Short mmCIF file of C-alpha atoms and ligand atoms in Angstrom, two decimals:
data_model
loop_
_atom_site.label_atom_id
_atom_site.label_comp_id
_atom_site.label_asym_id
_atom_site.label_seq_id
_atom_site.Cartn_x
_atom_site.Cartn_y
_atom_site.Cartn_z
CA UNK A 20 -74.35 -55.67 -22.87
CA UNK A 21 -75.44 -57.98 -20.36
CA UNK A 22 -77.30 -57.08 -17.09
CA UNK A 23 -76.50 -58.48 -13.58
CA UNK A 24 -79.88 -59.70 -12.34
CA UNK A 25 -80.53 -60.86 -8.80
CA UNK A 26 -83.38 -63.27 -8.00
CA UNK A 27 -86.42 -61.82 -8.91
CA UNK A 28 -90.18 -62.02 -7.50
CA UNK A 29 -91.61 -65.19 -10.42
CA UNK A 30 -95.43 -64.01 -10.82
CA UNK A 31 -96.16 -62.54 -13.91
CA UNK A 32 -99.44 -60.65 -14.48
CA UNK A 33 -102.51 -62.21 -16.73
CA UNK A 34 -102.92 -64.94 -14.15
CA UNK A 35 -99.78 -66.79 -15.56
CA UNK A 36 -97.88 -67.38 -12.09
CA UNK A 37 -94.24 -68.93 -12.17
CA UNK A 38 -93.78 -71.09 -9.57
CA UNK A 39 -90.24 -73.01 -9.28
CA UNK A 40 -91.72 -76.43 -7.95
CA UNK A 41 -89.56 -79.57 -7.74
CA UNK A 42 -91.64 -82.28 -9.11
CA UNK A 43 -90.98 -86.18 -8.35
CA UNK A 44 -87.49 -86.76 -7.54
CA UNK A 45 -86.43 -82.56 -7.69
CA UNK A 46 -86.61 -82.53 -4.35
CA UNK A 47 -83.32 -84.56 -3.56
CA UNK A 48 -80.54 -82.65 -4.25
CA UNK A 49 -79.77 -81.89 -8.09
CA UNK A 50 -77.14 -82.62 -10.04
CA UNK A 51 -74.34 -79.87 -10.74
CA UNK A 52 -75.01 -79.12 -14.40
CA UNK A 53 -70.64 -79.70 -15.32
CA UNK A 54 -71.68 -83.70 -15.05
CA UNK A 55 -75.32 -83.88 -15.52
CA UNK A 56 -74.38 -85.98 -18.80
CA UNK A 57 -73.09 -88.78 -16.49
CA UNK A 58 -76.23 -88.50 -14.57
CA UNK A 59 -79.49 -91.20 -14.73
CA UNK A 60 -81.55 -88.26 -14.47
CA UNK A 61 -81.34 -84.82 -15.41
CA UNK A 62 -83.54 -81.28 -15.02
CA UNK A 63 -85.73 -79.55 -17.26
CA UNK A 64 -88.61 -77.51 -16.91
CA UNK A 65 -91.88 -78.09 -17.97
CA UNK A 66 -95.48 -75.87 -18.21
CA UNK A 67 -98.26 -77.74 -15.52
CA UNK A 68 -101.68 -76.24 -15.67
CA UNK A 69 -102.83 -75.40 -12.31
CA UNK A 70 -105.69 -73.55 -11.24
CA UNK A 71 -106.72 -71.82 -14.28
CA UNK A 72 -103.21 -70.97 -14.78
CA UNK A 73 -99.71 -72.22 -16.63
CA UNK A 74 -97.31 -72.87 -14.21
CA UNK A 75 -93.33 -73.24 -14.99
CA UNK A 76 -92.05 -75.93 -12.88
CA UNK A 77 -88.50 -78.01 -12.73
CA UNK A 78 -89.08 -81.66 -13.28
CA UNK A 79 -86.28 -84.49 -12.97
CA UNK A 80 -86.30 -86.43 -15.49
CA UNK A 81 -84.51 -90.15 -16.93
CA UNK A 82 -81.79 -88.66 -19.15
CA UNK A 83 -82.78 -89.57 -22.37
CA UNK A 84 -81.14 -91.50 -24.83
CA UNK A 85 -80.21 -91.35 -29.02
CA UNK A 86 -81.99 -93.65 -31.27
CA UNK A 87 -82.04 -94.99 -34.63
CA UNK A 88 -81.00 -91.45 -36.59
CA UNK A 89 -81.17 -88.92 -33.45
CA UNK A 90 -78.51 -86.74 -31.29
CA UNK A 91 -78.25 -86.38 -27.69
CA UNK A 92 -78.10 -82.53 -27.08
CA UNK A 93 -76.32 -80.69 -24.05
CA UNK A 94 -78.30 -78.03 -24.19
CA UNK A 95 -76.00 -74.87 -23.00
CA UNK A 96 -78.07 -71.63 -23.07
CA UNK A 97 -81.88 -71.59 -24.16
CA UNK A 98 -83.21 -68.19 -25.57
CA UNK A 99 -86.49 -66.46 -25.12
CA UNK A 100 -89.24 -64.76 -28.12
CA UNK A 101 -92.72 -62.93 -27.41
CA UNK A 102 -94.23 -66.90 -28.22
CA UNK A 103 -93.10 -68.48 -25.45
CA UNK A 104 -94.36 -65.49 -23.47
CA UNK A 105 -97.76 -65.97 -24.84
CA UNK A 106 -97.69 -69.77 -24.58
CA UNK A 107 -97.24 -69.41 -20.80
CA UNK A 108 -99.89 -67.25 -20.53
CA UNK A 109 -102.64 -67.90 -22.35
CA UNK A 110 -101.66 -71.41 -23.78
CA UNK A 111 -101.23 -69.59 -27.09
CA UNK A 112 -104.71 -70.05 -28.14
CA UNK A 113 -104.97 -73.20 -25.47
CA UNK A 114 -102.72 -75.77 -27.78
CA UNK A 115 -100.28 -76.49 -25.10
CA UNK A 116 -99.91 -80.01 -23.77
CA UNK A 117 -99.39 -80.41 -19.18
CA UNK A 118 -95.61 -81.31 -19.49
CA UNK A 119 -94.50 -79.36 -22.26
CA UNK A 120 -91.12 -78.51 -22.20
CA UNK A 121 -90.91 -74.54 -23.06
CA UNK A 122 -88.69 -72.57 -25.67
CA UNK A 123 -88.17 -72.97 -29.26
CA UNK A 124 -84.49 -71.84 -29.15
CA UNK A 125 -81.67 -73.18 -27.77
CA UNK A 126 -77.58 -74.23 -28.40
CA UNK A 127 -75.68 -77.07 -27.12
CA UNK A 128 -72.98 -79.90 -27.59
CA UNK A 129 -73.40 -83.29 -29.17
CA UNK A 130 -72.91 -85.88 -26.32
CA UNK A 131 -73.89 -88.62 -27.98
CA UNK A 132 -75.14 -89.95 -31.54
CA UNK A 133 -77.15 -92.85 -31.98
CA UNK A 134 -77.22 -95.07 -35.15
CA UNK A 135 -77.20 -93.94 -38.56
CA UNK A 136 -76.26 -90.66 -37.81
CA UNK A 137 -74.09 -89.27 -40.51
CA UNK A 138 -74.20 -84.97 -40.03
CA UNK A 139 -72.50 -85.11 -36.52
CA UNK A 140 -70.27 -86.14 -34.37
CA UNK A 141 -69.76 -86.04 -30.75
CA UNK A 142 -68.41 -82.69 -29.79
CA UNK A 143 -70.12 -80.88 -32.47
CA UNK A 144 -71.19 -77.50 -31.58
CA UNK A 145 -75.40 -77.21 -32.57
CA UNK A 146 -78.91 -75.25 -32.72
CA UNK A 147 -81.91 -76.71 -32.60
CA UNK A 148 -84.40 -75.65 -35.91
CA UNK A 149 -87.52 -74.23 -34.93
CA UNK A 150 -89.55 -76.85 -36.52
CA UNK A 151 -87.72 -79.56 -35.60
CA UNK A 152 -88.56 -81.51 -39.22
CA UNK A 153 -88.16 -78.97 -41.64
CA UNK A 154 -85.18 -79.31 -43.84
CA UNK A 155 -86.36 -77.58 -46.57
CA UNK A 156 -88.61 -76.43 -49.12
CA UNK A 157 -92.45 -76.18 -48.67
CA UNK A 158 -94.06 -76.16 -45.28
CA UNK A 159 -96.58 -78.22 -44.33
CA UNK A 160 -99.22 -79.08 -41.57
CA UNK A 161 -96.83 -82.08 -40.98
CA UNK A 162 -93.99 -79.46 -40.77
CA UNK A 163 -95.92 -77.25 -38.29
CA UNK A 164 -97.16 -80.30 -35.63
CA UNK A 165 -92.90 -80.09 -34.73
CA UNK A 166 -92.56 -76.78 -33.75
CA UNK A 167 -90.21 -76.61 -30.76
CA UNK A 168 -91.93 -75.62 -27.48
CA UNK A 169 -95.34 -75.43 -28.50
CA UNK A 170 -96.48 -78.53 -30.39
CA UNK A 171 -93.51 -80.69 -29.29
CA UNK A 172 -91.16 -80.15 -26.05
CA UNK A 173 -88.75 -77.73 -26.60
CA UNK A 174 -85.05 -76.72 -25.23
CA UNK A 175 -85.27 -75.64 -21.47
CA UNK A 176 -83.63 -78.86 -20.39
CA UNK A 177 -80.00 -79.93 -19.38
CA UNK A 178 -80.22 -82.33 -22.59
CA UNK A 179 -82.56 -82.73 -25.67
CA UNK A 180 -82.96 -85.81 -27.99
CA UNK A 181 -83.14 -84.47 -31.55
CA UNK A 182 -83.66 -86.42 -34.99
CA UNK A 183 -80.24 -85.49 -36.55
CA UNK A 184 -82.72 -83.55 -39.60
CA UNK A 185 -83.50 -80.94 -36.87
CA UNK A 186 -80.18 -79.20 -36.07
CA UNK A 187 -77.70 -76.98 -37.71
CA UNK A 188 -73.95 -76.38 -36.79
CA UNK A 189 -73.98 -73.34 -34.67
CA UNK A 190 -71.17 -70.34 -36.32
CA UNK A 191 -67.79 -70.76 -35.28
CA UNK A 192 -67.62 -66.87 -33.83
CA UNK A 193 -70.21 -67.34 -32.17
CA UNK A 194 -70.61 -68.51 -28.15
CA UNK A 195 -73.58 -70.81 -26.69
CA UNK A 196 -75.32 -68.38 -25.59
CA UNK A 197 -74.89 -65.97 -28.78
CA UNK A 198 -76.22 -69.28 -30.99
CA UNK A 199 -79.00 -69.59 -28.91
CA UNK A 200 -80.75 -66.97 -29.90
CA UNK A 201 -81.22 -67.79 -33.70
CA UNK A 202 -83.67 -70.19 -34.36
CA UNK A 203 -86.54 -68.51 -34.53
CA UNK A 204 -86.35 -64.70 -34.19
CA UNK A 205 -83.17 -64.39 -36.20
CA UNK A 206 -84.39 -67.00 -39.27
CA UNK A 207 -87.97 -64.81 -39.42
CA UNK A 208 -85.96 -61.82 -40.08
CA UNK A 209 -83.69 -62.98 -42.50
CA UNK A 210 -86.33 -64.87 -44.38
CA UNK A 211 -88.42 -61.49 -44.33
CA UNK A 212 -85.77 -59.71 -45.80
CA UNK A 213 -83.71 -61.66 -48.30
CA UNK A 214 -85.59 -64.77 -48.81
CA UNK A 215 -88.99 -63.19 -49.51
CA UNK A 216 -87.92 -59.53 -49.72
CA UNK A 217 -85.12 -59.68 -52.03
CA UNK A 218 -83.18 -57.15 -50.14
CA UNK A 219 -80.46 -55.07 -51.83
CA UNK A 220 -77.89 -52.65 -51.05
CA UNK A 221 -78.92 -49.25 -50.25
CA UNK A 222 -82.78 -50.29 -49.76
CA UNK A 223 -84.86 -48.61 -46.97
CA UNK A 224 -86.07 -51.21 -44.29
CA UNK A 225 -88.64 -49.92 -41.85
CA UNK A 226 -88.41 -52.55 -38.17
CA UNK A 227 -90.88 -51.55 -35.62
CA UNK A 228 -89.49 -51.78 -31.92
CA UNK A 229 -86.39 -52.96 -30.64
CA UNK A 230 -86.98 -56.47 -29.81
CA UNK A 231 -85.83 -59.68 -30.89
CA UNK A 232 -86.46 -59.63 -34.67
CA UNK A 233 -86.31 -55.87 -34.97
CA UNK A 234 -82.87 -55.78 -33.79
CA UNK A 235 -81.39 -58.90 -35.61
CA UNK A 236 -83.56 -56.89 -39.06
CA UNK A 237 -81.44 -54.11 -38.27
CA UNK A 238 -77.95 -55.83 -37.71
CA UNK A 239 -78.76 -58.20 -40.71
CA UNK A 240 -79.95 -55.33 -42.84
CA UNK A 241 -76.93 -53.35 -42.03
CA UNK A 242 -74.80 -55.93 -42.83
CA UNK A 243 -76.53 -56.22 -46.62
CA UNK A 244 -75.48 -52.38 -47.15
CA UNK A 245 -79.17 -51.13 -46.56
CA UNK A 246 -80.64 -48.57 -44.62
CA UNK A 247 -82.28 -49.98 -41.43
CA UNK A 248 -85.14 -47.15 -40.14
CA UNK A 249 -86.39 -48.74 -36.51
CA UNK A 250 -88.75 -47.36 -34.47
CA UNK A 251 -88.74 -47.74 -30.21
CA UNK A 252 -90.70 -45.93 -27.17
CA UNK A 253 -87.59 -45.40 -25.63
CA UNK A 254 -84.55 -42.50 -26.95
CA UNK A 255 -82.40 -44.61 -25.07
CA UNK A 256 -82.75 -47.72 -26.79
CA UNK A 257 -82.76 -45.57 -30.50
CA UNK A 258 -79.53 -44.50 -29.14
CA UNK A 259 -78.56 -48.13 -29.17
CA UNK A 260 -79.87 -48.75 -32.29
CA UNK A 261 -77.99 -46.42 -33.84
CA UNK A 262 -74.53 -47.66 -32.61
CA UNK A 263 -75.79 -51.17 -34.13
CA UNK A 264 -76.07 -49.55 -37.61
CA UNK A 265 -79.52 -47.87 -37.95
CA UNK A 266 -79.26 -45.41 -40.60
CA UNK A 267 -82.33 -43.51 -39.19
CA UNK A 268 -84.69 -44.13 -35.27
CA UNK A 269 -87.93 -42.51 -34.41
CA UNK A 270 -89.74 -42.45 -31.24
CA UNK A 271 -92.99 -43.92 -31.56
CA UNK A 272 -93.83 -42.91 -28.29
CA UNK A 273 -93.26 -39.08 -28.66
CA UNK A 274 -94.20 -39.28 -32.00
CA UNK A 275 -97.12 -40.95 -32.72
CA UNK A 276 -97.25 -40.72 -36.47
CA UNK A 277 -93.92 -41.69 -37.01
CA UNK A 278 -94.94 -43.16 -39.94
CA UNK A 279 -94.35 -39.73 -42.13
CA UNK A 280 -90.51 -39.34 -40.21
CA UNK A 281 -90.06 -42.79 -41.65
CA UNK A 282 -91.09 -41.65 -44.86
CA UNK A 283 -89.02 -38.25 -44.71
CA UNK A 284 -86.06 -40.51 -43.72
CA UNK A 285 -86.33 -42.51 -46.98
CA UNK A 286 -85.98 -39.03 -48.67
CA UNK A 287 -89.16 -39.28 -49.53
CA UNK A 288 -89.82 -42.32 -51.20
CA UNK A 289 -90.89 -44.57 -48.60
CA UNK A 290 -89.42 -47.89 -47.40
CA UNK A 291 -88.93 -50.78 -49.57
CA UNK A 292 -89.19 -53.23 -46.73
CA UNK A 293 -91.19 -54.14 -43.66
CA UNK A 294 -90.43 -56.51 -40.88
CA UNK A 295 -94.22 -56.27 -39.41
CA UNK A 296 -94.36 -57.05 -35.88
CA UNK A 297 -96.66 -54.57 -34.09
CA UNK A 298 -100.11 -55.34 -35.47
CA UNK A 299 -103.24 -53.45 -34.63
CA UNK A 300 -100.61 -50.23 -33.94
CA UNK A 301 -98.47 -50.37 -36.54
CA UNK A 302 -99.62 -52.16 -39.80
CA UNK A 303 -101.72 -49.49 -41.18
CA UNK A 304 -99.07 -46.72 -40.24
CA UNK A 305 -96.10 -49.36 -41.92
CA UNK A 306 -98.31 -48.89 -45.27
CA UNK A 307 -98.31 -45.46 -45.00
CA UNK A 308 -94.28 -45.49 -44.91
CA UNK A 309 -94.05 -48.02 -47.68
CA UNK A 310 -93.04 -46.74 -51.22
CA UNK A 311 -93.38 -48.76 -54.73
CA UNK A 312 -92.77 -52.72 -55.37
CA UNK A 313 -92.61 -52.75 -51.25
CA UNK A 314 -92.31 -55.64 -49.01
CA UNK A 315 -93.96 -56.30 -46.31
CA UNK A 316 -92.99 -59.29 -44.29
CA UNK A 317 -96.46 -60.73 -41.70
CA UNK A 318 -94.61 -61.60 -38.61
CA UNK A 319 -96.34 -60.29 -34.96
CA UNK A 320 -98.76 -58.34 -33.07
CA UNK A 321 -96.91 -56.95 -30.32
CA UNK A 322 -100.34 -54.92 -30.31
CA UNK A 323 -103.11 -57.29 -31.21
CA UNK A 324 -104.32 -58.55 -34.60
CA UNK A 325 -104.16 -55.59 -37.00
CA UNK A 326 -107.85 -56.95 -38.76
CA UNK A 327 -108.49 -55.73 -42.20
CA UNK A 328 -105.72 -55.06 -44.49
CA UNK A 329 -106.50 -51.66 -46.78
CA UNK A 330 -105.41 -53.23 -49.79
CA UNK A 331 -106.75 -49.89 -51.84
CA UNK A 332 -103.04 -48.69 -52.12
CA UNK A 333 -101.62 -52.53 -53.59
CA UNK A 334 -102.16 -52.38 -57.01
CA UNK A 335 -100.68 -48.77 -57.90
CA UNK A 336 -97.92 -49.29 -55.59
CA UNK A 337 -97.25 -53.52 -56.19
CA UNK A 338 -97.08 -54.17 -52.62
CA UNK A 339 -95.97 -57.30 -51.71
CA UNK A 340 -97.17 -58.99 -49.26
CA UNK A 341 -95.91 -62.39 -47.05
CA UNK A 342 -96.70 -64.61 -44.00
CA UNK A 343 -93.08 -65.88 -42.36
CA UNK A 344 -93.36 -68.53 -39.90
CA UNK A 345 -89.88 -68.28 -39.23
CA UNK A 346 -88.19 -71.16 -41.85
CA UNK A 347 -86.60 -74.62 -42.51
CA UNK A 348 -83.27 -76.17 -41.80
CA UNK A 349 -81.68 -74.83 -45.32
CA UNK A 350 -82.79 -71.00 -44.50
CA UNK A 351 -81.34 -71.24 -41.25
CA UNK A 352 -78.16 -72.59 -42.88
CA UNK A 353 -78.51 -70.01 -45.23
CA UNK A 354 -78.35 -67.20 -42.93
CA UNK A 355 -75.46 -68.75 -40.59
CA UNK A 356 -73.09 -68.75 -43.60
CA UNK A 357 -74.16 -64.68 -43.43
CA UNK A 358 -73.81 -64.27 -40.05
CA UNK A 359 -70.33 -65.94 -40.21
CA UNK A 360 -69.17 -63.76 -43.11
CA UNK A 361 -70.20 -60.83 -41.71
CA UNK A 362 -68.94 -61.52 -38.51
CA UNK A 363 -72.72 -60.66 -36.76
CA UNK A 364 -72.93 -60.86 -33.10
CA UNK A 365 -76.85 -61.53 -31.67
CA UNK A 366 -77.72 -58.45 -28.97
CA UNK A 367 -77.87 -60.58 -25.94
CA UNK A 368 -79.61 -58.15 -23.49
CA UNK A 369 -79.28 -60.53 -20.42
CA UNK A 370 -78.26 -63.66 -19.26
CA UNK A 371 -80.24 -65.23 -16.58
CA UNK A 372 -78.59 -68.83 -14.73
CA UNK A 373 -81.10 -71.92 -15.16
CA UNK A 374 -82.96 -71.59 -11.33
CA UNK A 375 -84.09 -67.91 -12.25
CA UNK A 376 -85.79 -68.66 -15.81
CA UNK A 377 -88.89 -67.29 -14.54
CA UNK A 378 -87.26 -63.72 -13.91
CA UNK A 379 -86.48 -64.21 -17.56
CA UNK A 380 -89.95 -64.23 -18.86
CA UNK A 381 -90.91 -61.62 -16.50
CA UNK A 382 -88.15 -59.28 -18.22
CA UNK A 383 -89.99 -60.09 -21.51
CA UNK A 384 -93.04 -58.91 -20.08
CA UNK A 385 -91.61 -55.84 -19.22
CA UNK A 386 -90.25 -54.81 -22.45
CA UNK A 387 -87.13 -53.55 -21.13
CA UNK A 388 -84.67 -55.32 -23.23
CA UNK A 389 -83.40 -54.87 -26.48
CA UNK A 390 -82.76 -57.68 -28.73
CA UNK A 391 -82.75 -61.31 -26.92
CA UNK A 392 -82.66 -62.56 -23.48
CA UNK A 393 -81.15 -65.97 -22.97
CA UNK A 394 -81.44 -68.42 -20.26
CA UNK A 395 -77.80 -70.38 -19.61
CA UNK A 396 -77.71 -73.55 -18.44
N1 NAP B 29 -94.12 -65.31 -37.59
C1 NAP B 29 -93.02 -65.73 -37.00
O1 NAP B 29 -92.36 -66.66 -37.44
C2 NAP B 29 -92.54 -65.01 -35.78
C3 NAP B 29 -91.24 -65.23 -35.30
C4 NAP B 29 -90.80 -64.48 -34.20
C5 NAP B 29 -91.65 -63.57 -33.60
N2 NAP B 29 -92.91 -63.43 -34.08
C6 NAP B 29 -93.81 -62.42 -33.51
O2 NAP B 29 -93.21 -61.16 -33.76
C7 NAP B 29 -93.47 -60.29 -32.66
C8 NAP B 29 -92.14 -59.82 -32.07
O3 NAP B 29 -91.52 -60.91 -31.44
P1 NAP B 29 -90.19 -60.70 -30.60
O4 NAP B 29 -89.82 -62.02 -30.03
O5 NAP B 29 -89.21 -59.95 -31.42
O6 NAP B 29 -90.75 -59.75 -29.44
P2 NAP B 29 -90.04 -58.98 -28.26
O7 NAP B 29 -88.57 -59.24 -28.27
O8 NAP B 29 -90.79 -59.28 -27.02
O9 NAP B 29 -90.30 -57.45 -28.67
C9 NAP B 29 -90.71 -56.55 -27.70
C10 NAP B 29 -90.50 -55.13 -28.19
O10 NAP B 29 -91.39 -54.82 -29.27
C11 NAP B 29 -91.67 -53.44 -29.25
N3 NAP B 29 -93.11 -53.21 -29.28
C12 NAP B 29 -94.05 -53.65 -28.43
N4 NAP B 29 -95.25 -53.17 -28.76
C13 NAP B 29 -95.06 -52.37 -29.84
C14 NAP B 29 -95.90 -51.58 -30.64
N5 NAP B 29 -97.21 -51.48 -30.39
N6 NAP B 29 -95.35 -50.89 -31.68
C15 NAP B 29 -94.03 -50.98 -31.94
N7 NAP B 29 -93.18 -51.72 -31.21
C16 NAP B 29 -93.70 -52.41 -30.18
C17 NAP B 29 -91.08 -52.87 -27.98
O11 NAP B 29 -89.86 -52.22 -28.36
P3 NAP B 29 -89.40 -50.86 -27.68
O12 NAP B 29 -89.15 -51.19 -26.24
O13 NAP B 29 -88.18 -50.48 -28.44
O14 NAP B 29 -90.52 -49.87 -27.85
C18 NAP B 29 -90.80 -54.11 -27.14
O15 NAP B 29 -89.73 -53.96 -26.25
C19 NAP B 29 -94.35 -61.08 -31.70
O16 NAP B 29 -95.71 -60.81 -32.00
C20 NAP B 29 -94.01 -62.52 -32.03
O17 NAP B 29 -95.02 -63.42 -31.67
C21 NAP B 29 -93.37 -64.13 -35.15
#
């Protein structure tokens, strides 16, 4: 489904006011995005404090240029998560640097390679990773200083510069704006459920709300041969949900402790998996719904922080519990080799054309999408 969206009104609420500004040399007439790889300069926007606030702004900038090891990215369609929401708004937790270029996630074309290179070629199809220098294994603090769009610039520009250590070959079924939208929601969830959870057939899976992660939980659970439960304030999105796979939906809107119809829908038993998202709302209700040797997998608050953990239960039960920070290079790899086998498809909810990013974020805001919303370029 995608929606046709006209030009919206860019102010969001919180103080965080989009403006679309030229900056420096914006103001001449831009190049058309088919040649902006023959260009000196090219487009991208960046976050510019301003008055208390975070303001979105185009900037022109020199195109950049491959060195020793790196790839110059064509960056096709950029996607957006809840993070780059918050990072416009509040700075998430005031980290963010005057000239950061937003989003984590985006897809492109190799243009050009500089030397060394030995993973790609010119024409290859990529994704950026999330942290643009984690291949695999442990993370680190090292490994968190390069996460895309927060601590280092990230993909809402006509080209990126990557080291070659920081992409992946995008899945061949899969179109630009399709690949865009895996690096970060679509790793967290698979790393919540198979990498950490151990998720097998016919296992329960509780996913709170139909957002990014949610829905790629619920396609990728699906896929596995378990039983995706999700949860949404809106029938019509459960409705959705349903046609993607869900093997059970409850209103958490009209029913407020839908942790027990999660529970009844598990025949009983309770869940052996959570993808938690919601926080301060949904955490203690998701432990309610859990049953024994359970998963839960720390990823949001949608809600707030959910504070103190009743860990009476943990013991009796063995309740695991994990923090995912979405994953490395070789997890991301991991999971296209899935999505290409199972022949997954990302939700893309709606495409918005490069001038209208802001509306993008403001349809975040909203909450009226289900699964991703991608920004083309
Ligand atoms: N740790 C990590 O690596 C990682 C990675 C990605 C995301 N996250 C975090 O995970 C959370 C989800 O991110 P996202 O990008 O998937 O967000 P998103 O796409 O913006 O999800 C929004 C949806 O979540 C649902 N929701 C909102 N408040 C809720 C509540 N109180 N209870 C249940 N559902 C609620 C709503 O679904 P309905 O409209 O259906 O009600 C809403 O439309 C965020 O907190 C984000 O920061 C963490």
């Amino acid at each position: 489904m995608q929606r046709d969206l006209g030009r919206r009104r860019v102010v969001l609420s919180r103080g965080a006011v989009l403006v679309l500004a030229a900056v420096g040399a914006a103001t001449a007439p831009t190049p058309h995005l088919a040649t902006a790889q023959q260009q000196p300069t090219i487009r991208q926007y960046q976050l510019r404090p301003e008055g208390g606030a975070l303001r979105l702004v185009i900037a022109e900038v020199p195109r950049p240029t491959a060195g020793p090891g790196e790839v110059l990215v064509r960056v096709r369609a950029t996607s957006l998560n809840r993070r780059d929401l918050s990072i416009l708004q509040s700075g998430y937790g005031g980290g963010s640097r005057d000239g950061l270029v937003p989003l984590s996630d985006g897809a492109g074309e190799v243009v050009a390679i500089g030397p060394g290179v030995t993973r790609f070629r010119v024409g290859d199809r990529v994704a950026g990773t999330f942290f643009a220098r984690w291949v695999d294994g442990r993370r680190s603090a090292e490994v968190n200083a390069t996460a895309r769009g927060g601590s280092i610039d990230g993909m809402l520009s006509e080209m990126i510069v990557s080291h070659e250590d920081g992409l992946v070959h995008i899945p061949e079924h899969l179109t630009f704006e399709e690949a865009a939208t895996l690096p970060c929601a679509a790793v967290t969830a698979w790393n919540g459920l198979f990498t950490y959870g151990g998720l097998e057939p016919g296992d329960y899976v509780l996913l709170e709300g139909t957002g990014g992660v949610s829905v790629f939980g619920l396609q990728l659970a699906a896929a596995a041969g378990a039983r995706p439960i999700i949860t949404s304030s809106s029938d019509e999105k459960l409705a959705r949900a349903r046609e993607l796979g869900a093997f059970g939906t409850v209103n958490y809107r009209t029913d407020p402790e839908w942790q027990r119809e999660v529970r009844a829908l598990s025949g009983g038993e309770g869940v052996q998996h959570v993808l938690e998202v919601g926080g301060q709302d949904t955490l203690g209700k998701a432990l309610q719904a859990l049953g024994y040797q359970g998963h839960i997998a720390m990823i949001g608050a949608l809600s707030g922080p959910a504070g103190a953990m009743p860990t009476g239960s943990f013991v009796g039960l063995g309740t695991r519990v994990t923090g995912v920070y979405v994953g490395s290079r070789a997890d991301f790899e991991a999971m296209n080799a899935f999505l290409g086998e199972h022949r997954i498809r990302p939700v893309v909810d709606a495409v918005f054309p490069f001038e209208e990013a802001a509306a993008a974020y403001e349809l975040m805001e909203r909450e009226e999408h289900l699964g991703k919303i991608v920004i083309r370029l």
